[in-house]
C-alpha cells in the first residue's frame, strides 16, 4: 500500500526518504519520485518502480543553491543563473565534485550531475526536513506522461512506492528546463519551465541540442560514447562468462564462479535491484583492482534479461563493445 500523506505528514515523508524509501512529492513542474540520492539501493528502486528501461541520469533536488553547489562545481554562469532562477524550474548540468555524495547510478555513471532547487514550498520543506540530496525523475511509469496530481501518481505507481505527499496540482505542469553548463557554451538539453529566452537574456546565446529532435538528443545522451566514456572500464569486458580464468577479474551475479583473481558480486542472492545498484561501482572497482593485479580483462557472468536486468545487460554490452 502506498501511503497518501498531506503536508501535515511532511516529517513522515522526510523520515521515509531518509530510510531509503521511495516518496513521490509535488514540485512546481510535475510530481517527482524521490529517493535519497546517496543510497544506491533507493536509487535503483526508482528505476524499478518506474520500469525505466535505461539508466537515464536523474536530477538531484536541493533546498538551496549552496547545498547543490557542494556536490557540483558551479562556475560564474551557474551562480548567476541560480541567483536568477532558483528556486524554480531550471536544472543545471555541472561537473561532479570529487567528494560528491550522490550515488553513481543516480548520475548514470557520468562525471556530470543535474541539480535543481524547486520552487514548490512543500518540496522545499521536504528537502530541508530530509536533509539529504533527493534524486527525482517524474513520478510516472516509463512511457506514460508526467503526473501533475497525486491521483496521477497513484494511478501509475500506487502499490509500488512507499508514499505520495499530496499538495494539489502542480503549477507549472511541464518539467524543468535542462541546461548543460559543462562545455564552453551553454547548451539547452530540454526546453522546460524556464524559457530559453530568459536564460539568454542573462547569459547570451544558448546552443540548442534539440533542433535535431528530442529523440536524437535522447539517443546521443544514451549513446555509448556519452554514457560510457566516463565509466567504461579500461580493461576489456567478456560477457556471458560460465567459467573464469585464474588471472581474470570477475563480475559475478548469484553464486560466484570459483577461481577468479578478484571478484565483485553484483548480488549473491541474484536480486536484480541490488545488482543494478552495485553495477557502476563494481565496474570501477574491478577495473582498478584488476589493473593493479595485471588481469587481462573482466569476465561478466550472465544476468537475466528481465526487469532491471535488461538495463544491466544494456550497460554491460556497451562496456564490452569494441572501442
Ligand atoms: O521538472 C523536472 O525536472 C522533474 C521534477 C520532478 O523535478 N524531473 C524530471 O526528471 O523531469 P526526469 O528524470 O524525467 O528528466 C531528467 C532529464 C532527462 O532528460 C535526463 O536525460 C536529463 O534530465 N539529465 C539528467 N542528468 C543529466 C546529466 N548529467 N547530463 C545530461 N542530461 C541529464
Ligand atoms: Mg520524465
Short mmCIF file of C-alpha atoms and ligand atoms in Angstrom, two decimals:
data_model
loop_
_atom_site.label_atom_id
_atom_site.label_comp_id
_atom_site.label_asym_id
_atom_site.label_seq_id
_atom_site.Cartn_x
_atom_site.Cartn_y
_atom_site.Cartn_z
CA UNK A 1 0.00 0.00 0.00
CA UNK A 2 1.17 3.46 -0.85
CA UNK A 3 0.61 5.94 1.99
CA UNK A 4 -1.14 9.12 0.99
CA UNK A 5 0.23 11.99 3.05
CA UNK A 6 -0.83 15.62 3.30
CA UNK A 7 1.61 18.44 4.06
CA UNK A 8 0.82 17.76 7.74
CA UNK A 9 2.64 14.43 7.21
CA UNK A 10 5.77 16.09 5.89
CA UNK A 11 8.01 14.81 8.69
CA UNK A 12 6.83 11.26 7.97
CA UNK A 13 7.66 11.74 4.28
CA UNK A 14 11.13 13.03 5.19
CA UNK A 15 11.75 10.09 7.55
CA UNK A 16 10.73 7.63 4.81
CA UNK A 17 13.18 9.26 2.39
CA UNK A 18 15.99 9.07 4.94
CA UNK A 19 15.13 5.38 5.45
CA UNK A 20 15.70 4.68 1.76
CA UNK A 21 12.02 4.51 0.76
CA UNK A 22 10.53 6.00 -2.41
CA UNK A 23 8.32 9.05 -1.83
CA UNK A 24 6.53 11.00 -4.56
CA UNK A 25 6.25 14.70 -3.86
CA UNK A 26 4.94 17.79 -5.62
CA UNK A 27 7.22 20.27 -7.33
CA UNK A 28 6.16 23.30 -9.27
CA UNK A 29 6.71 21.35 -12.52
CA UNK A 30 5.48 17.78 -12.03
CA UNK A 31 5.35 15.30 -9.17
CA UNK A 32 8.77 13.78 -8.66
CA UNK A 33 9.57 10.25 -7.49
CA UNK A 34 12.11 10.94 -4.76
CA UNK A 35 14.82 8.80 -3.20
CA UNK A 36 17.89 9.54 -1.08
CA UNK A 37 20.41 10.19 -3.86
CA UNK A 38 23.28 8.84 -1.72
CA UNK A 39 21.59 5.46 -1.27
CA UNK A 40 22.37 3.09 -4.17
CA UNK A 41 19.51 0.69 -3.44
CA UNK A 42 16.99 3.50 -3.10
CA UNK A 43 18.15 4.99 -6.40
CA UNK A 44 17.93 1.60 -8.10
CA UNK A 45 14.41 1.36 -6.70
CA UNK A 46 13.41 4.43 -8.73
CA UNK A 47 14.32 2.64 -11.96
CA UNK A 48 12.49 -0.49 -10.83
CA UNK A 49 9.30 1.32 -9.75
CA UNK A 50 9.14 3.32 -12.99
CA UNK A 51 10.02 0.37 -15.18
CA UNK A 52 12.59 2.66 -16.74
CA UNK A 53 14.37 0.57 -19.37
CA UNK A 54 17.58 2.56 -19.31
CA UNK A 55 19.57 4.16 -16.56
CA UNK A 56 18.88 7.70 -17.69
CA UNK A 57 20.58 10.13 -15.35
CA UNK A 58 18.35 11.65 -12.66
CA UNK A 59 18.05 15.21 -11.41
CA UNK A 60 19.12 15.83 -7.79
CA UNK A 61 16.99 18.24 -5.80
CA UNK A 62 18.22 20.58 -3.07
CA UNK A 63 16.61 23.18 -0.80
CA UNK A 64 19.07 25.90 -1.81
CA UNK A 65 21.83 26.63 -4.29
CA UNK A 66 24.69 26.31 -1.81
CA UNK A 67 23.64 22.74 -0.97
CA UNK A 68 23.61 21.89 -4.68
CA UNK A 69 26.95 23.56 -5.29
CA UNK A 70 28.53 21.50 -2.53
CA UNK A 71 28.09 18.47 -4.85
CA UNK A 72 28.92 20.03 -8.24
CA UNK A 73 31.38 22.66 -9.43
CA UNK A 74 29.50 25.87 -10.15
CA UNK A 75 31.14 28.45 -12.36
CA UNK A 76 30.12 32.09 -12.63
CA UNK A 77 27.40 31.29 -15.18
CA UNK A 78 25.83 28.72 -12.89
CA UNK A 79 25.88 31.11 -9.96
CA UNK A 80 24.24 33.85 -11.97
CA UNK A 81 21.51 31.55 -13.26
CA UNK A 82 20.93 30.18 -9.77
CA UNK A 83 20.56 33.70 -8.40
CA UNK A 84 18.04 34.50 -11.15
CA UNK A 85 16.02 31.34 -11.49
CA UNK A 86 16.27 29.31 -8.27
CA UNK A 87 14.10 28.27 -6.66
CA UNK A 88 12.48 27.46 -10.00
CA UNK A 89 12.11 25.10 -12.96
CA UNK A 90 15.70 25.18 -14.18
CA UNK A 91 18.07 22.20 -14.00
CA UNK A 92 21.79 22.77 -14.40
CA UNK A 93 24.16 20.03 -15.58
CA UNK A 94 27.56 20.62 -13.98
CA UNK A 95 30.73 18.62 -13.23
CA UNK A 96 30.53 16.44 -10.11
CA UNK A 97 32.90 17.38 -7.34
CA UNK A 98 35.33 14.62 -6.35
CA UNK A 99 33.62 14.35 -2.94
CA UNK A 100 30.09 14.34 -4.43
CA UNK A 101 27.89 12.14 -2.21
CA UNK A 102 25.40 11.30 -4.94
CA UNK A 103 25.42 7.63 -5.95
CA UNK A 104 26.94 6.84 -9.34
CA UNK A 105 23.74 5.20 -10.56
CA UNK A 106 21.76 8.42 -9.98
CA UNK A 107 24.06 10.11 -12.47
CA UNK A 108 24.11 7.06 -14.79
CA UNK A 109 27.84 6.85 -14.27
CA UNK A 110 28.53 10.25 -15.83
CA UNK A 111 31.06 12.73 -14.45
CA UNK A 112 28.32 15.35 -14.51
CA UNK A 113 25.26 15.82 -12.34
CA UNK A 114 21.96 17.59 -12.97
CA UNK A 115 20.89 19.71 -9.99
CA UNK A 116 17.91 21.88 -9.25
CA UNK A 117 16.20 23.83 -6.48
CA UNK A 118 12.43 23.51 -6.98
CA UNK A 119 10.10 26.42 -6.26
CA UNK A 120 7.29 24.49 -4.55
CA UNK A 121 7.07 25.37 -0.82
CA UNK A 122 6.17 21.80 0.15
CA UNK A 123 9.05 20.40 -1.92
CA UNK A 124 11.46 22.83 -0.27
CA UNK A 125 10.15 21.99 3.20
CA UNK A 126 10.52 18.27 2.44
CA UNK A 127 14.08 18.70 1.14
CA UNK A 128 15.01 20.70 4.24
CA UNK A 129 13.44 18.16 6.59
CA UNK A 130 15.03 15.19 4.79
CA UNK A 131 18.46 16.81 4.85
CA UNK A 132 19.71 14.59 2.02
CA UNK A 133 20.03 15.19 -1.73
CA UNK A 134 16.89 13.81 -3.36
CA UNK A 135 17.09 12.19 -6.80
CA UNK A 136 13.73 12.52 -8.54
CA UNK A 137 12.53 11.84 -12.05
CA UNK A 138 8.90 12.47 -12.89
CA UNK A 139 6.69 10.13 -10.82
CA UNK A 140 5.19 8.14 -13.70
CA UNK A 141 5.63 4.68 -15.16
CA UNK A 142 8.07 4.76 -18.01
CA UNK A 143 6.33 5.63 -21.27
CA UNK A 144 3.45 7.47 -19.59
CA UNK A 145 3.03 11.21 -19.28
CA UNK A 146 4.33 13.06 -16.24
CA UNK A 147 1.96 13.38 -13.27
CA UNK A 148 0.73 16.75 -12.09
CA UNK A 149 -1.55 15.49 -9.30
CA UNK A 150 -1.27 12.89 -6.56
CA UNK A 151 -4.04 10.92 -8.30
CA UNK A 152 -1.91 10.65 -11.44
CA UNK A 153 0.95 9.38 -9.30
CA UNK A 154 -1.21 6.74 -7.60
CA UNK A 155 -2.71 5.62 -10.91
CA UNK A 156 0.75 4.75 -12.20
CA UNK A 157 2.76 3.91 -9.10
CA UNK A 158 0.21 3.02 -6.39
CA UNK A 159 1.46 -0.06 -4.54
CA UNK A 160 4.96 0.34 -5.96
CA UNK A 161 6.17 3.23 -3.77
CA UNK A 162 6.03 3.96 -0.04
CA UNK A 163 4.12 7.23 -0.11
CA UNK A 164 2.88 10.19 -2.06
CA UNK A 165 2.85 13.63 -0.49
CA UNK A 166 -0.29 15.28 -1.85
CA UNK A 167 -0.36 19.04 -2.08
CA UNK A 168 -2.68 19.52 -5.01
CA UNK A 169 -1.89 20.08 -8.66
CA UNK A 170 1.48 21.33 -9.90
CA UNK A 171 1.62 24.91 -11.02
CA UNK A 172 4.00 24.67 -13.97
CA UNK A 173 2.94 21.31 -15.32
CA UNK A 174 5.93 20.78 -17.64
CA UNK A 175 9.31 19.63 -16.48
CA UNK A 176 12.23 21.88 -15.78
CA UNK A 177 14.47 23.32 -18.45
CA UNK A 178 17.71 21.32 -18.58
CA UNK A 179 20.81 23.34 -19.38
CA UNK A 180 24.26 21.83 -19.87
CA UNK A 181 26.99 24.08 -18.47
CA UNK A 182 29.86 21.61 -18.72
CA UNK A 183 31.20 22.96 -22.01
CA UNK A 184 32.47 26.32 -23.23
CA UNK A 185 28.98 27.44 -24.26
CA UNK A 186 25.68 26.65 -22.51
CA UNK A 187 23.56 24.06 -24.33
CA UNK A 188 19.83 23.50 -23.97
CA UNK A 189 19.20 19.79 -23.44
CA UNK A 190 15.48 20.04 -22.72
CA UNK A 191 13.15 23.01 -23.03
CA UNK A 192 11.04 23.40 -19.90
CA UNK A 193 9.62 25.66 -17.26
CA UNK A 194 12.17 28.46 -17.70
CA UNK A 195 12.05 29.82 -21.27
CA UNK A 196 15.41 29.73 -23.01
CA UNK A 197 14.98 33.38 -23.95
CA UNK A 198 15.05 34.26 -20.25
CA UNK A 199 18.31 32.36 -19.91
CA UNK A 200 19.78 34.06 -22.97
CA UNK A 201 18.87 37.44 -21.52
CA UNK A 202 21.18 36.58 -18.63
CA UNK A 203 23.92 34.55 -20.35
CA UNK A 204 23.84 35.45 -24.03
CA UNK A 205 23.33 32.86 -26.79
CA UNK A 206 22.47 29.32 -25.73
CA UNK A 207 23.25 26.40 -28.03
CA UNK A 208 20.38 24.12 -28.98
CA UNK A 209 20.89 20.40 -28.67
CA UNK A 210 17.34 19.92 -29.77
CA UNK A 211 16.65 21.03 -33.38
CA UNK A 212 17.73 17.51 -34.25
CA UNK A 213 14.61 16.42 -32.32
CA UNK A 214 14.23 15.32 -28.77
CA UNK A 215 14.66 11.73 -29.86
CA UNK A 216 18.09 12.46 -31.27
CA UNK A 217 19.11 14.30 -28.10
CA UNK A 218 17.99 11.35 -26.03
CA UNK A 219 19.78 8.99 -28.34
CA UNK A 220 23.01 10.93 -28.07
CA UNK A 221 22.72 11.01 -24.30
CA UNK A 222 22.23 7.25 -24.29
CA UNK A 223 24.96 6.60 -26.81
CA UNK A 224 27.90 4.52 -25.64
CA UNK A 225 30.21 7.47 -26.11
CA UNK A 226 28.32 9.73 -23.78
CA UNK A 227 27.08 7.26 -21.27
CA UNK A 228 30.09 5.04 -21.07
CA UNK A 229 33.08 7.20 -21.82
CA UNK A 230 33.33 8.20 -18.17
CA UNK A 231 32.98 4.81 -16.56
CA UNK A 232 33.70 2.23 -19.27
CA UNK A 233 36.38 0.06 -17.74
CA UNK A 234 39.86 0.32 -19.16
CA UNK A 235 40.00 -3.49 -19.08
CA UNK A 236 38.14 -5.41 -21.81
CA UNK A 237 34.87 -6.99 -20.71
CA UNK A 238 33.86 -10.53 -21.68
CA UNK A 239 30.12 -11.25 -21.46
CA UNK A 240 28.21 -14.40 -20.55
CA UNK A 241 31.08 -15.99 -18.65
CA UNK A 242 30.34 -19.55 -17.47
CA UNK A 243 33.94 -20.19 -16.44
CA UNK A 244 36.70 -17.85 -15.37
CA UNK A 245 40.46 -17.95 -15.86
CA UNK A 246 42.69 -17.61 -12.77
CA UNK A 247 44.06 -14.29 -13.94
CA UNK A 248 40.67 -12.75 -14.80
CA UNK A 249 38.62 -10.27 -12.76
CA UNK A 250 35.06 -11.50 -12.22
CA UNK A 251 31.80 -9.58 -12.17
CA UNK A 252 29.55 -12.14 -10.54
CA UNK A 253 25.78 -12.45 -10.31
CA UNK A 254 24.40 -15.07 -7.94
CA UNK A 255 26.80 -17.76 -6.64
CA UNK A 256 30.19 -16.66 -7.96
CA UNK A 257 32.24 -18.84 -10.31
CA UNK A 258 35.28 -20.11 -8.40
CA UNK A 259 38.88 -19.28 -9.19
CA UNK A 260 38.95 -15.65 -10.35
CA UNK A 261 41.83 -13.35 -9.43
CA UNK A 262 39.39 -10.85 -7.93
CA UNK A 263 35.58 -10.86 -7.66
CA UNK A 264 32.82 -8.27 -7.28
CA UNK A 265 29.42 -9.81 -6.73
CA UNK A 266 26.53 -7.74 -8.03
CA UNK A 267 24.14 -9.74 -5.86
CA UNK A 268 24.82 -13.07 -4.19
CA UNK A 269 21.04 -13.62 -3.91
CA UNK A 270 20.53 -12.83 -7.59
CA UNK A 271 18.47 -9.74 -6.73
CA UNK A 272 18.38 -7.52 -9.84
CA UNK A 273 17.66 -4.35 -7.87
CA UNK A 274 20.67 -4.90 -5.67
CA UNK A 275 22.69 -5.79 -8.77
CA UNK A 276 21.70 -2.60 -10.56
CA UNK A 277 22.66 -0.53 -7.56
CA UNK A 278 26.10 -2.14 -7.47
CA UNK A 279 26.86 -2.19 -11.21
CA UNK A 280 28.74 1.06 -11.82
CA UNK A 281 30.64 0.86 -8.55
CA UNK A 282 31.56 -2.76 -9.37
CA UNK A 283 32.88 -1.95 -12.83
CA UNK A 284 35.05 0.83 -11.43
CA UNK A 285 36.33 -1.31 -8.58
CA UNK A 286 37.12 -4.32 -10.77
CA UNK A 287 38.88 -2.09 -13.26
CA UNK A 288 41.11 -0.67 -10.52
CA UNK A 289 41.77 -3.94 -8.72
CA UNK A 290 42.13 -5.93 -11.93
CA UNK A 291 44.55 -3.42 -13.41
CA UNK A 292 46.58 -3.36 -10.21
CA UNK A 293 46.85 -7.18 -10.34
CA UNK A 294 47.69 -7.31 -14.04
CA UNK A 295 44.43 -9.02 -15.06
CA UNK A 296 43.90 -9.15 -18.85
CA UNK A 297 40.18 -8.46 -18.54
CA UNK A 298 36.87 -8.64 -16.70
CA UNK A 299 34.60 -11.67 -17.13
CA UNK A 300 30.93 -10.91 -16.53
CA UNK A 301 28.54 -13.68 -15.54
CA UNK A 302 25.14 -13.76 -17.30
CA UNK A 303 22.35 -11.61 -15.86
CA UNK A 304 18.70 -12.41 -16.72
CA UNK A 305 17.16 -10.10 -19.30
CA UNK A 306 14.08 -9.37 -17.15
CA UNK A 307 13.22 -6.20 -15.20
CA UNK A 308 16.30 -4.22 -14.26
CA UNK A 309 18.36 -7.00 -15.83
CA UNK A 310 17.72 -5.57 -19.28
CA UNK A 311 19.27 -2.27 -18.24
CA UNK A 312 22.19 -4.02 -16.58
CA UNK A 313 22.80 -6.05 -19.74
CA UNK A 314 22.47 -2.93 -21.89
CA UNK A 315 25.24 -1.27 -19.90
CA UNK A 316 27.38 -4.40 -19.85
CA UNK A 317 27.00 -4.75 -23.61
CA UNK A 318 28.16 -1.17 -24.06
CA UNK A 319 31.04 -1.77 -21.68
CA UNK A 320 32.04 -4.82 -23.73
CA UNK A 321 31.67 -3.07 -27.09
CA UNK A 322 34.91 -2.59 -29.03
CA UNK A 323 36.28 0.91 -28.57
O1 LIG B 1 10.80 19.21 -13.63
C1 LIG B 1 11.58 18.28 -13.56
O2 LIG B 1 12.75 18.36 -13.97
C2 LIG B 1 11.08 16.99 -12.89
C3 LIG B 1 10.84 17.30 -11.42
C4 LIG B 1 10.47 16.07 -10.62
O3 LIG B 1 11.96 17.94 -10.86
N1 LIG B 1 12.02 15.94 -13.06
C5 LIG B 1 12.23 15.36 -14.29
O4 LIG B 1 13.14 14.34 -14.28
O5 LIG B 1 11.65 15.70 -15.30
P1 LIG B 1 13.33 13.33 -15.49
O6 LIG B 1 14.20 12.22 -14.98
O7 LIG B 1 12.03 12.93 -16.07
O8 LIG B 1 14.17 14.13 -16.57
C6 LIG B 1 15.53 14.41 -16.34
C7 LIG B 1 16.16 14.92 -17.59
C8 LIG B 1 16.36 13.84 -18.61
O9 LIG B 1 16.12 14.36 -19.90
C9 LIG B 1 17.83 13.47 -18.41
O10 LIG B 1 18.38 12.88 -19.54
C10 LIG B 1 18.42 14.82 -18.10
O11 LIG B 1 17.46 15.46 -17.31
N2 LIG B 1 19.67 14.70 -17.31
C11 LIG B 1 19.78 14.35 -16.02
N3 LIG B 1 21.06 14.30 -15.64
C12 LIG B 1 21.80 14.65 -16.72
C13 LIG B 1 23.20 14.77 -16.97
N4 LIG B 1 24.10 14.53 -16.03
N5 LIG B 1 23.57 15.15 -18.22
C14 LIG B 1 22.65 15.39 -19.19
N6 LIG B 1 21.32 15.28 -19.00
C15 LIG B 1 20.90 14.91 -17.80
MG1 LIG B 2 10.17 12.09 -17.11
#
